[in-house]
Amino acid sequence: MASTGLTGDSADQPPLDTALGQTAAAPVPVLQAAAPDRGLFANDISRQIAATQSSTVNPAEPVEAGGRVQNVLKRALALLGTPYRWGGTSTEGFDCSGLVGYVFRSALGIELPRVSREMATSGEKIDRNSLSAGDLVFFSRRGRRVDHVGIYVGNGNFVHAPRTGRDVTIPCLTEGYWSRKFMQARRVSGI
């Protein structure tokens, strides 16, 4: 059975791709708090992308823990503005779980389950007050079952592909709509 990369899998194997290395562990960028339900504006996002691109990548060295998170955040932030597409798993368009899967696969070589409800059953469950950048955050928009996922980026914000007609964006997790829809968080092993 192949590992999904979520903490708690039966196969505790390192991620497949160790070619993404860093000469020094760069600090994880901290996103500034956004107005409730409004997300970050383009100039805020540009600063965050610039901050993540300042690290030096050396493919000959293994990726350190902070570097792995940095790679996930860099990849996720680079996809801001990509259109939502139901069932989408590529840069042509993403649904929520397609975005999360693409980010972890392309940044670290970690394969995650395809849909949010399956992602939410594996891995180490994390308390909302203990969230760290790179953790997966899960929501229920229509009841009690997980039906949405995003990647926590820090400072009360997460990146996700929200719905048809919207693009990949960064909303606030601590106030407003998404705060009320939050169900749980999980930590992916290897980051």
Tab-separated table of C-alpha atoms in Angstrom:
chain	number	residue	atom	x	y	z
A	1	MET	CA	0.000	0.000	0.000
A	2	ALA	CA	1.436	3.380	-0.983
A	3	SER	CA	1.858	6.110	1.579
A	4	THR	CA	-0.414	9.118	1.237
A	5	GLY	CA	2.092	11.349	2.988
A	6	LEU	CA	-0.216	12.192	5.865
A	7	THR	CA	1.106	11.681	9.362
A	8	GLY	CA	-0.322	8.494	10.789
A	9	ASP	CA	-0.110	6.448	7.569
A	10	SER	CA	0.886	2.840	7.985
A	11	ALA	CA	3.939	3.373	5.761
A	12	ASP	CA	6.196	5.903	7.472
A	13	GLN	CA	8.311	6.582	4.417
A	14	PRO	CA	9.992	9.870	3.568
A	15	PRO	CA	8.513	11.829	0.642
A	16	LEU	CA	9.531	10.634	-2.819
A	17	ASP	CA	11.243	13.855	-3.898
A	18	THR	CA	14.323	14.945	-2.019
A	19	ALA	CA	15.665	16.975	-4.930
A	20	LEU	CA	14.336	20.234	-3.505
A	21	GLY	CA	17.079	21.348	-1.153
A	22	GLN	CA	18.036	24.565	0.546
A	23	THR	CA	21.414	25.797	1.699
A	24	ALA	CA	19.865	27.226	4.844
A	25	ALA	CA	16.440	26.879	6.389
A	26	ALA	CA	14.659	30.057	5.391
A	27	PRO	CA	12.061	31.417	7.780
A	28	VAL	CA	8.468	30.683	6.864
A	29	PRO	CA	6.824	33.891	5.658
A	30	VAL	CA	4.188	35.308	7.956
A	31	LEU	CA	1.117	36.630	6.221
A	32	GLN	CA	-0.392	39.799	7.533
A	33	ALA	CA	-3.904	39.514	8.904
A	34	ALA	CA	-6.599	40.323	6.384
A	35	ALA	CA	-9.931	41.976	6.898
A	36	PRO	CA	-12.584	39.375	7.750
A	37	ASP	CA	-13.934	37.533	4.670
A	38	ARG	CA	-11.942	39.747	2.303
A	39	GLY	CA	-8.691	37.830	2.021
A	40	LEU	CA	-5.428	39.464	1.079
A	41	PHE	CA	-5.133	42.094	-1.627
A	42	ALA	CA	-2.833	41.764	-4.647
A	43	ASN	CA	-0.067	43.952	-3.191
A	44	ASP	CA	-0.079	41.910	0.045
A	45	ILE	CA	0.147	38.696	-1.969
A	46	SER	CA	2.991	40.053	-4.116
A	47	ARG	CA	5.003	40.780	-0.970
A	48	GLN	CA	4.379	37.270	0.327
A	49	ILE	CA	5.461	35.644	-2.943
A	50	ALA	CA	8.592	37.803	-3.022
A	51	ALA	CA	9.387	36.769	0.553
A	52	THR	CA	9.125	33.067	-0.329
A	53	GLN	CA	11.321	33.449	-3.419
A	54	SER	CA	14.259	34.868	-1.488
A	55	SER	CA	15.508	31.436	-0.420
A	56	THR	CA	18.314	29.675	-2.278
A	57	VAL	CA	17.532	26.210	-3.643
A	58	ASN	CA	20.326	23.645	-3.994
A	59	PRO	CA	19.104	20.336	-5.481
A	60	ALA	CA	22.119	18.447	-4.098
A	61	GLU	CA	21.105	18.928	-0.449
A	62	PRO	CA	18.161	17.367	1.378
A	63	VAL	CA	15.266	19.619	2.242
A	64	GLU	CA	15.187	20.601	5.921
A	65	ALA	CA	11.899	20.784	7.818
A	66	GLY	CA	11.563	24.572	7.515
A	67	GLY	CA	12.547	24.332	3.863
A	68	ARG	CA	9.790	21.816	3.170
A	69	VAL	CA	7.145	24.143	4.568
A	70	GLN	CA	8.724	26.993	2.611
A	71	ASN	CA	8.457	24.949	-0.602
A	72	VAL	CA	4.793	24.152	0.042
A	73	LEU	CA	3.961	27.804	0.741
A	74	LYS	CA	5.933	29.050	-2.243
A	75	ARG	CA	4.140	26.630	-4.564
A	76	ALA	CA	0.712	27.452	-3.117
A	77	LEU	CA	1.245	31.235	-3.283
A	78	ALA	CA	2.436	30.976	-6.880
A	79	LEU	CA	-0.995	29.560	-7.776
A	80	LEU	CA	-2.991	32.525	-6.457
A	81	GLY	CA	-5.387	33.728	-9.133
A	82	THR	CA	-5.708	30.307	-10.816
A	83	PRO	CA	-9.383	29.729	-11.674
A	84	TYR	CA	-11.572	27.236	-9.847
A	85	ARG	CA	-12.496	24.232	-11.936
A	86	TRP	CA	-14.608	21.403	-10.533
A	87	GLY	CA	-12.478	18.247	-10.602
A	88	GLY	CA	-9.440	20.307	-11.645
A	89	THR	CA	-5.972	19.120	-10.691
A	90	SER	CA	-3.726	21.276	-12.900
A	91	THR	CA	-2.709	24.886	-13.403
A	92	GLU	CA	-5.569	25.164	-15.915
A	93	GLY	CA	-7.888	25.147	-12.894
A	94	PHE	CA	-8.290	23.509	-9.490
A	95	ASP	CA	-10.981	22.367	-7.144
A	96	CYS	CA	-10.045	22.537	-3.451
A	97	SER	CA	-8.545	19.068	-3.086
A	98	GLY	CA	-6.984	19.235	-6.540
A	99	LEU	CA	-5.097	22.358	-5.460
A	100	VAL	CA	-3.893	20.810	-2.194
A	101	GLY	CA	-2.834	17.595	-3.927
A	102	TYR	CA	-1.022	19.471	-6.688
A	103	VAL	CA	0.880	21.647	-4.213
A	104	PHE	CA	2.147	18.727	-2.111
A	105	ARG	CA	2.912	16.554	-5.147
A	106	SER	CA	4.781	19.243	-7.074
A	107	ALA	CA	6.540	20.835	-4.082
A	108	LEU	CA	7.552	17.685	-2.172
A	109	GLY	CA	6.558	14.597	-4.148
A	110	ILE	CA	3.915	13.687	-1.545
A	111	GLU	CA	0.770	12.015	-2.880
A	112	LEU	CA	-2.355	12.859	-0.892
A	113	PRO	CA	-5.817	11.290	-1.250
A	114	ARG	CA	-7.784	12.885	-4.094
A	115	VAL	CA	-10.809	14.238	-2.217
A	116	SER	CA	-11.088	16.362	0.932
A	117	ARG	CA	-13.148	13.880	2.956
A	118	GLU	CA	-10.444	11.215	2.429
A	119	MET	CA	-7.661	13.677	3.298
A	120	ALA	CA	-9.552	14.395	6.534
A	121	THR	CA	-9.435	10.778	7.723
A	122	SER	CA	-5.663	10.309	7.592
A	123	GLY	CA	-2.831	11.938	9.408
A	124	GLU	CA	-2.263	13.593	12.716
A	125	LYS	CA	-5.214	15.648	13.882
A	126	ILE	CA	-4.114	19.124	14.992
A	127	ASP	CA	-5.908	21.397	17.421
A	128	ARG	CA	-7.043	24.656	15.845
A	129	ASN	CA	-4.905	26.612	18.317
A	130	SER	CA	-1.803	24.605	17.301
A	131	LEU	CA	-1.938	25.220	13.546
A	132	SER	CA	1.376	25.663	11.744
A	133	ALA	CA	2.048	26.769	8.188
A	134	GLY	CA	1.580	23.817	5.850
A	135	ASP	CA	-1.176	22.117	7.874
A	136	LEU	CA	-4.359	21.134	6.057
A	137	VAL	CA	-7.556	22.817	7.223
A	138	PHE	CA	-10.942	21.209	6.605
A	139	PHE	CA	-14.424	22.679	6.416
A	140	SER	CA	-18.047	21.689	6.048
A	141	ARG	CA	-20.061	24.137	3.999
A	142	ARG	CA	-23.262	22.096	3.905
A	143	GLY	CA	-23.623	20.290	7.175
A	144	ARG	CA	-21.506	17.927	9.222
A	145	ARG	CA	-19.349	16.214	6.587
A	146	VAL	CA	-15.992	17.566	5.394
A	147	ASP	CA	-16.395	18.945	1.873
A	148	HIS	CA	-13.606	21.528	1.573
A	149	VAL	CA	-9.856	21.768	2.245
A	150	GLY	CA	-7.134	24.383	2.176
A	151	ILE	CA	-3.519	24.882	3.271
A	152	TYR	CA	-2.839	26.960	6.368
A	153	VAL	CA	-0.279	29.675	5.557
A	154	GLY	CA	0.034	31.271	8.990
A	155	ASN	CA	-1.302	34.241	10.917
A	156	GLY	CA	-4.901	33.051	10.687
A	157	ASN	CA	-4.964	32.687	6.875
A	158	PHE	CA	-5.180	29.772	4.446
A	159	VAL	CA	-4.967	29.293	0.686
A	160	HIS	CA	-7.724	27.461	-1.180
A	161	ALA	CA	-9.734	27.112	-4.379
A	162	PRO	CA	-13.127	28.356	-3.141
A	163	ARG	CA	-15.849	27.643	-5.738
A	164	THR	CA	-16.994	28.073	-9.322
A	165	GLY	CA	-16.493	31.629	-10.518
A	166	ARG	CA	-13.699	32.352	-8.017
A	167	ASP	CA	-9.920	32.032	-8.176
A	168	VAL	CA	-7.397	30.536	-5.765
A	169	THR	CA	-7.212	33.026	-2.912
A	170	ILE	CA	-6.189	33.562	0.724
A	171	PRO	CA	-9.054	34.185	3.154
A	172	CYS	CA	-9.062	34.556	6.921
A	173	LEU	CA	-9.659	31.463	9.050
A	174	THR	CA	-10.103	33.222	12.383
A	175	GLU	CA	-13.165	35.362	11.635
A	176	GLY	CA	-16.219	35.348	9.402
A	177	TYR	CA	-17.565	32.644	7.111
A	178	TRP	CA	-14.644	30.213	7.117
A	179	SER	CA	-14.217	30.430	10.876
A	180	ARG	CA	-17.787	29.198	11.293
A	181	LYS	CA	-17.333	26.366	8.748
A	182	PHE	CA	-14.028	25.037	10.160
A	183	MET	CA	-14.143	21.369	11.221
A	184	GLN	CA	-10.597	20.121	11.779
A	185	ALA	CA	-6.929	20.282	10.779
A	186	ARG	CA	-4.382	17.605	9.867
A	187	ARG	CA	-0.599	17.623	9.624
A	188	VAL	CA	1.096	16.044	6.613
A	189	SER	CA	4.115	13.927	7.516
A	190	GLY	CA	7.438	14.948	6.107
A	191	ILE	CA	7.085	18.717	6.397
